[in-house]
CSV table of C-alpha atoms (C1' of nucleotides) in Angstrom, one decimal:
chain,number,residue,atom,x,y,z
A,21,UNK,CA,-120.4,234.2,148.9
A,22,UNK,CA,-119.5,237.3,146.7
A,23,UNK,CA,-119.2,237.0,142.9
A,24,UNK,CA,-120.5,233.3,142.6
A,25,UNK,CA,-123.9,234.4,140.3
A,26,UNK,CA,-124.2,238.4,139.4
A,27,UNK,CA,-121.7,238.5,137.0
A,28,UNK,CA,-122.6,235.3,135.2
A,29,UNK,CA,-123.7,236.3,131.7
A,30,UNK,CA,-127.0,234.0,131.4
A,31,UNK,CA,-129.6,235.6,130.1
A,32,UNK,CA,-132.3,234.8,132.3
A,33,UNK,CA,-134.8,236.8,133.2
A,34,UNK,CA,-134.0,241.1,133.0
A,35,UNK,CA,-133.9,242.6,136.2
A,36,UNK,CA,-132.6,239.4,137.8
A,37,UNK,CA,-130.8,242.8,140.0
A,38,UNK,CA,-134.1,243.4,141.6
A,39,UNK,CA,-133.9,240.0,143.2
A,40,UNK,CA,-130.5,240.0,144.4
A,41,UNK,CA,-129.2,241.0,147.8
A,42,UNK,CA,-126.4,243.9,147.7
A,43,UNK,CA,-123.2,243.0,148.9
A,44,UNK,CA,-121.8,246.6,150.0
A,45,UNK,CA,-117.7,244.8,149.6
A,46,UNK,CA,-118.2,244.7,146.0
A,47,UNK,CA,-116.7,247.6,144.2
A,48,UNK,CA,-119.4,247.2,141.5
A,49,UNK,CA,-122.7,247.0,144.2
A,50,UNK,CA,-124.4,249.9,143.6
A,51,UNK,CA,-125.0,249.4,147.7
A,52,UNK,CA,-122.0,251.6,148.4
A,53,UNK,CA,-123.9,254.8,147.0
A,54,UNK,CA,-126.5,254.0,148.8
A,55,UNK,CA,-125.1,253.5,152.1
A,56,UNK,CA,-123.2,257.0,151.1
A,57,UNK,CA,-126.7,258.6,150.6
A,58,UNK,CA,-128.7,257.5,153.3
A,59,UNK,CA,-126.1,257.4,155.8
A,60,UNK,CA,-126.2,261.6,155.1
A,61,UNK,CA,-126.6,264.4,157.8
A,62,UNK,CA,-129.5,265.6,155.8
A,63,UNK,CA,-130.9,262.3,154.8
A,64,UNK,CA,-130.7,261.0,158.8
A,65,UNK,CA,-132.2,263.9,160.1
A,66,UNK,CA,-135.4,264.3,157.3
A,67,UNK,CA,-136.2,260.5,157.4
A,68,UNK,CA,-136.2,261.1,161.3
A,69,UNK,CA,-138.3,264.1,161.2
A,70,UNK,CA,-141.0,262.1,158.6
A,71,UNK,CA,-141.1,259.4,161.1
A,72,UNK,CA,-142.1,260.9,164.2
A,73,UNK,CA,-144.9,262.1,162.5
A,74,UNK,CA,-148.1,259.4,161.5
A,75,UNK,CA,-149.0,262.0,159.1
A,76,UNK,CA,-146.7,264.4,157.0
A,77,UNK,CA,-145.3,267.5,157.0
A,78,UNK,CA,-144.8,270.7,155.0
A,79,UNK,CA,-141.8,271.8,153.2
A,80,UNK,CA,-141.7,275.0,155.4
A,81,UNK,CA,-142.1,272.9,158.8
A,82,UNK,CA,-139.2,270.5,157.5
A,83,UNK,CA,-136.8,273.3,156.8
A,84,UNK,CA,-137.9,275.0,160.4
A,85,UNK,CA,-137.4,271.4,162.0
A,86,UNK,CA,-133.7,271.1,160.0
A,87,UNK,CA,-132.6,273.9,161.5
A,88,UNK,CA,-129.6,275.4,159.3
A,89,UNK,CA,-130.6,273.3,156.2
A,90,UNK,CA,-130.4,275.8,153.0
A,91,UNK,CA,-133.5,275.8,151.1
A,92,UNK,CA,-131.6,273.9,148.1
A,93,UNK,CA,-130.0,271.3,150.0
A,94,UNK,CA,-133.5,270.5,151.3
A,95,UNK,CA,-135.0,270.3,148.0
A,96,UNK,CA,-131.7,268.0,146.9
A,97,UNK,CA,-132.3,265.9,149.8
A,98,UNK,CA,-136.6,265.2,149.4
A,99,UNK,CA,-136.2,264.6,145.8
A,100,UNK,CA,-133.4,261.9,146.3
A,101,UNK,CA,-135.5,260.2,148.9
A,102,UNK,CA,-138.2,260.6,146.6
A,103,UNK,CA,-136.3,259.1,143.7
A,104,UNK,CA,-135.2,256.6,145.9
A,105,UNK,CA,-138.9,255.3,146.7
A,106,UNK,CA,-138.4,256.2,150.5
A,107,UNK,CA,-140.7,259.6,150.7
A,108,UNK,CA,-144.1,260.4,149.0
A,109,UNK,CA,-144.4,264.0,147.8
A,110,UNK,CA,-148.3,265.5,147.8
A,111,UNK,CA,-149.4,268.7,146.3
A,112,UNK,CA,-152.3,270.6,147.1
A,113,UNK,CA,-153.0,272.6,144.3
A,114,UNK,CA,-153.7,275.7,145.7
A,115,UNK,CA,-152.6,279.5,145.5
A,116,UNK,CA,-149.9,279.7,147.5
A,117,UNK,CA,-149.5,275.4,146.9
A,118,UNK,CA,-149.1,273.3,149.5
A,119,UNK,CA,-146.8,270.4,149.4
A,120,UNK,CA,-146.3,267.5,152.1
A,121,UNK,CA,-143.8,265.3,152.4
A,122,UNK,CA,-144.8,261.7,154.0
A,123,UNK,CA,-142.4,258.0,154.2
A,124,UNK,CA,-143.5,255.4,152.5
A,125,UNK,CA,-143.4,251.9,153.9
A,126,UNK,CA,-139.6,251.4,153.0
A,127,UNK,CA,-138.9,254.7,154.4
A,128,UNK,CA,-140.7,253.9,157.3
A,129,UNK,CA,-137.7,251.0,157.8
A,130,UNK,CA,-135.3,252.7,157.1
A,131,UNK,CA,-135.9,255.0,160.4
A,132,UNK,CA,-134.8,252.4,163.1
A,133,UNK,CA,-131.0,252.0,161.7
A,134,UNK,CA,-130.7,255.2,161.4
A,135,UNK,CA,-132.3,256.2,165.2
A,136,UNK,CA,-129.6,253.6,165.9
A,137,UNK,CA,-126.9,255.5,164.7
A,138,UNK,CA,-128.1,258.8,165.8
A,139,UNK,CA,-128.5,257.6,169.1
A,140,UNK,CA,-124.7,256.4,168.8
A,141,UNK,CA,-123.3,260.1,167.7
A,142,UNK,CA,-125.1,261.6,170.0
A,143,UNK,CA,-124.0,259.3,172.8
A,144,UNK,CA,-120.4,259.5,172.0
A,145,UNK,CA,-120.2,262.7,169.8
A,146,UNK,CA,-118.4,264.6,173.7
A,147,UNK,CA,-115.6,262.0,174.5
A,148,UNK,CA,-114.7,261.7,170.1
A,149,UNK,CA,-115.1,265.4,170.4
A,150,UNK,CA,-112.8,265.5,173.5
A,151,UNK,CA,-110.1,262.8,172.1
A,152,UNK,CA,-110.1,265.0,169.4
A,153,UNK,CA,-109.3,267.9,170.9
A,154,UNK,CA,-106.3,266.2,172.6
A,155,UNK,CA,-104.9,264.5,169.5
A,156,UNK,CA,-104.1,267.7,168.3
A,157,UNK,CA,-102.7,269.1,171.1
A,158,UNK,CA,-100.5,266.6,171.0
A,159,UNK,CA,-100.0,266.7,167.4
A,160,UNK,CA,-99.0,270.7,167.5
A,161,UNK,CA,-96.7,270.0,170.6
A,162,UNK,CA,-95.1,266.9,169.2
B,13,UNK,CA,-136.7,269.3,174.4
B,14,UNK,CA,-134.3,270.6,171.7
B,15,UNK,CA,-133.2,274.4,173.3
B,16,UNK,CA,-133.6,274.9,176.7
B,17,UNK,CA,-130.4,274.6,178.4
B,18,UNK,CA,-127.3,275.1,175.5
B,19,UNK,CA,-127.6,278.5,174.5
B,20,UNK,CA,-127.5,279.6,177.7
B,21,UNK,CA,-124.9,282.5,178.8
B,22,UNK,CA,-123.9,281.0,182.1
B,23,UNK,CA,-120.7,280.0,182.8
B,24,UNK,CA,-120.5,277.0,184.6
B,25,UNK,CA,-117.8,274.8,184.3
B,26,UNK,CA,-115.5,274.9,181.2
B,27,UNK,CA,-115.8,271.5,179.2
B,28,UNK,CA,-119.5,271.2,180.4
B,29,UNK,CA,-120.2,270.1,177.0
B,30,UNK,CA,-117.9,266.5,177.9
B,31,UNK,CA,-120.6,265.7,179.8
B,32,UNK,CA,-123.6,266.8,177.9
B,33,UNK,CA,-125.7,264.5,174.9
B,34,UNK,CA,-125.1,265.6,171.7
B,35,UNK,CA,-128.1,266.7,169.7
B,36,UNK,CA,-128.3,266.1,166.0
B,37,UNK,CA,-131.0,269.0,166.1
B,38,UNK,CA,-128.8,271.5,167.4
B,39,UNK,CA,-127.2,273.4,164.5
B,40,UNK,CA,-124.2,274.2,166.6
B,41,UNK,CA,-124.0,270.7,168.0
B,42,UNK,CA,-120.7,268.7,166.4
B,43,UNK,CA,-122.5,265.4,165.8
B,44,UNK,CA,-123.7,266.7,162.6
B,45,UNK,CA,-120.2,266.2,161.9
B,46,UNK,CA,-119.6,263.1,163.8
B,47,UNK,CA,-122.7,261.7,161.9
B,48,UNK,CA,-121.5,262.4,158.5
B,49,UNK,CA,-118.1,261.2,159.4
B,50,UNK,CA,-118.8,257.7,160.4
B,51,UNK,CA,-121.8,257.1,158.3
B,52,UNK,CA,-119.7,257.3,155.4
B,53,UNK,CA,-119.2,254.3,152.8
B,54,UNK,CA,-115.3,253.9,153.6
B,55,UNK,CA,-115.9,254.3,157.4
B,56,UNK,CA,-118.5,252.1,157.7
B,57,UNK,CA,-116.2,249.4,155.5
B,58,UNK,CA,-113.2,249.8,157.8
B,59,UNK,CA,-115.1,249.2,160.7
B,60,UNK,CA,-116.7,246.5,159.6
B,61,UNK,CA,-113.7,244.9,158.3
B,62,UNK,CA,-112.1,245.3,162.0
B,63,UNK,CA,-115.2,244.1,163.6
B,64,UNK,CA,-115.5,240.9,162.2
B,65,UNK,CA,-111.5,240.1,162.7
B,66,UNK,CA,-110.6,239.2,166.9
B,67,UNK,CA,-107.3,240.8,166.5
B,68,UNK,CA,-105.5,243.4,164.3
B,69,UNK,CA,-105.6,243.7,160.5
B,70,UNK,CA,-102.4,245.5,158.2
B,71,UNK,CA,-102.8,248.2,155.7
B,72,UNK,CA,-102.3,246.0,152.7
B,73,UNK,CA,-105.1,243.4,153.9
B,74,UNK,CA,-107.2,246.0,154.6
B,75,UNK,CA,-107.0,247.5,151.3
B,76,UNK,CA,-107.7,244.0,149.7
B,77,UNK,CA,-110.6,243.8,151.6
B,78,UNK,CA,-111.8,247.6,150.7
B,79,UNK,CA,-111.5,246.7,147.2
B,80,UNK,CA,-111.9,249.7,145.4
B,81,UNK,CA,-110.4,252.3,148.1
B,82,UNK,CA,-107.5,254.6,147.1
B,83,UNK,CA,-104.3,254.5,149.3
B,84,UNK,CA,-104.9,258.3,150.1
B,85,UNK,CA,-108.2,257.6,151.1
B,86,UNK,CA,-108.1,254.3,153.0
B,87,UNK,CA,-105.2,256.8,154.9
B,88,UNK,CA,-107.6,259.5,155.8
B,89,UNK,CA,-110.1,256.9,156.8
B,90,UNK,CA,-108.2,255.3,159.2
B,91,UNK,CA,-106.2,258.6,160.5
B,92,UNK,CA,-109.9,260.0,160.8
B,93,UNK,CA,-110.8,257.0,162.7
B,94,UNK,CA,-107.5,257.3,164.8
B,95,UNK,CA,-108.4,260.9,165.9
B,96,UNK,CA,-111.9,259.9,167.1
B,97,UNK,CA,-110.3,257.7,169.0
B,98,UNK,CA,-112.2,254.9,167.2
B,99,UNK,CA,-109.4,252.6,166.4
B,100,UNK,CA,-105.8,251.8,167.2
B,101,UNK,CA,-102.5,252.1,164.8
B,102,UNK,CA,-99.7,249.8,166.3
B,103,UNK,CA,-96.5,250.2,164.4
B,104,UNK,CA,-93.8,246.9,163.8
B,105,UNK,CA,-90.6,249.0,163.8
B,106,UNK,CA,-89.1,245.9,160.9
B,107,UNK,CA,-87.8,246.9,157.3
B,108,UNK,CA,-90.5,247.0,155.8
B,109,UNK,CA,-92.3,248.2,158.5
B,110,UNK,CA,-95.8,246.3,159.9
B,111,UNK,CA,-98.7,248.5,160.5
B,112,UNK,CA,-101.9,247.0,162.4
B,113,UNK,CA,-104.9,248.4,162.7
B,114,UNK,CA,-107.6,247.5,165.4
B,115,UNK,CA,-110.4,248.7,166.8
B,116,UNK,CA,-111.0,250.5,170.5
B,117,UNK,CA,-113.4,249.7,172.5
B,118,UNK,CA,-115.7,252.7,171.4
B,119,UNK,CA,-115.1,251.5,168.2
B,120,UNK,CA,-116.3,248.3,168.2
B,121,UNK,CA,-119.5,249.9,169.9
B,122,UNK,CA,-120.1,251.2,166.4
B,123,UNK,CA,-120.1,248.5,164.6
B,124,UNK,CA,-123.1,247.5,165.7
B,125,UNK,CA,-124.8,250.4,164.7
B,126,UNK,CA,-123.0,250.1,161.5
B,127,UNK,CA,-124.1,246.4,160.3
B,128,UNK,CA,-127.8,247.2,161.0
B,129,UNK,CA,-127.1,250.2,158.5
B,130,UNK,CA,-125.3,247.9,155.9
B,131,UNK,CA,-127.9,245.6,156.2
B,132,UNK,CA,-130.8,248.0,155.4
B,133,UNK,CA,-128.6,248.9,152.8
B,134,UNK,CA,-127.8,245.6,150.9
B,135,UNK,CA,-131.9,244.5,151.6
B,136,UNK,CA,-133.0,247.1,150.0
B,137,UNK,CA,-130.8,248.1,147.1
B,138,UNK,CA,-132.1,246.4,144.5
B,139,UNK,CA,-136.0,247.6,145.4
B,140,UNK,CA,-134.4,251.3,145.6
B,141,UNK,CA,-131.7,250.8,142.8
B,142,UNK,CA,-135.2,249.7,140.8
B,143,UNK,CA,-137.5,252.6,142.0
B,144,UNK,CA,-134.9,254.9,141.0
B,145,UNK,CA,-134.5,253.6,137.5
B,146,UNK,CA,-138.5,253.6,136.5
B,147,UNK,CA,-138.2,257.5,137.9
B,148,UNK,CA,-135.7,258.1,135.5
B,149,UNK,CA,-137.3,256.7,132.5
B,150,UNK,CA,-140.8,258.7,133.4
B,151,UNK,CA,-139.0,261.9,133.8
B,152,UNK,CA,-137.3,261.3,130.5
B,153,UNK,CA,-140.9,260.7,129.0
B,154,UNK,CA,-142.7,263.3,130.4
C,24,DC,C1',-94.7,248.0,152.9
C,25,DA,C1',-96.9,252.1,154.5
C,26,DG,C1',-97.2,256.1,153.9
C,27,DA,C1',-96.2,261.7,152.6
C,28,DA,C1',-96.4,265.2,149.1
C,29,DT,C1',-98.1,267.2,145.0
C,30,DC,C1',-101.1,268.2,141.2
C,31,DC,C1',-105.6,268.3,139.2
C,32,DT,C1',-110.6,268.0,138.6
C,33,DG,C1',-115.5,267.5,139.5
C,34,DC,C1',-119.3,268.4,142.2
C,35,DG,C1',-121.0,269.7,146.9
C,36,DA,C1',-123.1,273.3,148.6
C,37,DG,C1',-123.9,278.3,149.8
C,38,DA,C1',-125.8,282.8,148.0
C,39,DT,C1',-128.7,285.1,145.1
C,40,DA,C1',-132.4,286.0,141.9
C,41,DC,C1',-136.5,284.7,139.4
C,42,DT,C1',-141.4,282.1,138.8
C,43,DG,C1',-146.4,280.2,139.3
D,19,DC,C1',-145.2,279.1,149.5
D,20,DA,C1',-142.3,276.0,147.2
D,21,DG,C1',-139.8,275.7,144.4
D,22,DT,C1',-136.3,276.3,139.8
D,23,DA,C1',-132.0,278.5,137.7
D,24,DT,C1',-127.3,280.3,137.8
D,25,DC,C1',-122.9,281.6,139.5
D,26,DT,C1',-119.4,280.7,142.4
D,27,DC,C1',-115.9,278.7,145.5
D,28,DG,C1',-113.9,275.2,148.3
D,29,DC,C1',-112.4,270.9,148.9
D,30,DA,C1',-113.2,265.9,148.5
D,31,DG,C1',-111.0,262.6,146.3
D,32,DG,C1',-108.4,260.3,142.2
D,33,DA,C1',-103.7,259.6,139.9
D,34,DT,C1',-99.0,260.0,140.3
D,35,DT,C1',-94.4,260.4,142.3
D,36,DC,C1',-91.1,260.1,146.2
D,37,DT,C1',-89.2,258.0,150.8
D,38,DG,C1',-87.4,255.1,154.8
DNA sequence: CAGAATCCTGCGAGATACTG
DNA sequence: CAGTATCTCGCAGGATTCTG
C-alpha cells in the first residue's frame, strides 16, 4: 500500500501531492511534521481555545486563556496555524489594532482528535505521573 | 471550572493529586508534559506499530518498521514509554539476547486516541502541505 | 542483537528591548 | 495592543564507537 505510485516519475499532472493521501510510515511523508506540529502543547491547547468559541478571539484573551504561554511562542504558534491554513488572522485597523484569531473549516476538524487526546492526558496524566514516580524509585534504589 | 480547588493551601491527603483530572489549562498541571510526550511523531509510530500487532514486537522489527528512527532515539521512545508505564520490555536472556516490546493495557488505550490523530494527519497533509506552499510564495512576492 | 556512552550541532524557547 | 528583532542558553537529537 506504501510506495506503489508517489515516487513514480510520470509526469502527470503537477501537484499530483495535493491529491494523495499521507502515509505518516514513510520517512519522506511530509505527514510526520505535521503530526509533530499539531500534536504540540501549544498547538492542542490554541486550536481548543478557537473552537469553543463560534466567533474569535483576541491575541491578548488567547495569551490570558494559555496561561504560561510567552508572548513569542504564541506568535510562533498562530502564524504556523495560519501558514498551515487552520486559523484566519483579522486586523482591525485601529490605534491600538486589534487582531482576532478565528479556525477555519479545516481547523475546525482538526479540534475533535485533538479533544480526544486531551481528554486521554488528562484522564491518565495521575496514574503515568504516579508509575513514574515509582520507576525511579526503583531505578535510584536498584 | 479551571481554578477553584488546586491552589488551594489545605492539606488533605498526600498524593491527592492520584486521584484528581489533570487539566491541560493548569500551568502547573503535568499533562502539558504528558501531552507533548505522547503526541510526538516517534511516540505516536511506536504505538501504533504495537497496536496493530496481537503480541510482542523486537527492537530490530520495530526499527524496520520506524523507518527513519535513529537507534538512540527509538531507545528513548520506548524507555519513555516504559516509564509511563505505557508499554512492556520482556528480555530473552539468549546470546544475542531477544528484546520484545508490547503494549500495557493503558497503552493500548492510546492508540485509539493516536490513529484518529494520524488520520487527521495523513487526510489532510496534502491540503495543508499545499496551503503552506502558496503562503510561502506570496510572502516571498510581497 | 540491543543497547550504553560520548561527542557535536542546530534550533527551541525564554528574556529583553524596540516599533506603529 | 500586537507584534518584530536580537541575544542567549539548554538540550533534543544525529553520527559514531564500544560492549555482553
Amino acid at each position: 500500500m506504501t510506495g506503489q505510485e508517489g515516487t513514480s516519475t510520470q509526469p502527470g499532472h503537477p501537484r499530483v501531492t495535493a491529491h494523495r493521501r499521507g502515509d505518516l510510515f514513510d520517512p519522506d511523508c511530509p505527514t510526520r511534521q505535521l503530526l509533530d506540529r499539531v500534536g504540540s502543547k501549544w498547538t492542542t491547547m490554541a486550536v481548543l481555545v478557537l473552537a469553543g468559541e463560534e466567533g474569535e478571539v483576541r491575541f491578548a484573551e488567547l495569551r490570558r486563556r494559555m496561561a504560561g504561554v510567552s508572548q513569542k511562542m504564541l506568535t510562533q504558534t498562530l502564524r504556523s496555524l495560519e501558514r498551515d491554513g487552520l486559523l484566519t488572522r483579522r486586523v482591525e485597523p485601529t490605534t491600538p489594532p486589534r487582531v482576532h484569531y478565528g479556525l477555519t473549516r479545516r481547523g475546525r476538524s482538526l479540534a475533535g482528535p485533538l479533544t480526544v487526546l486531551k481528554e486521554w492526558a488528562e484522564t491518565n496524566m495521575a496514574a503515568v505521573d504516579d508509575h513514574g514516580r515509582r520507576w525511579d524509585e526503583s531505578a535510584a534504589a536498584g
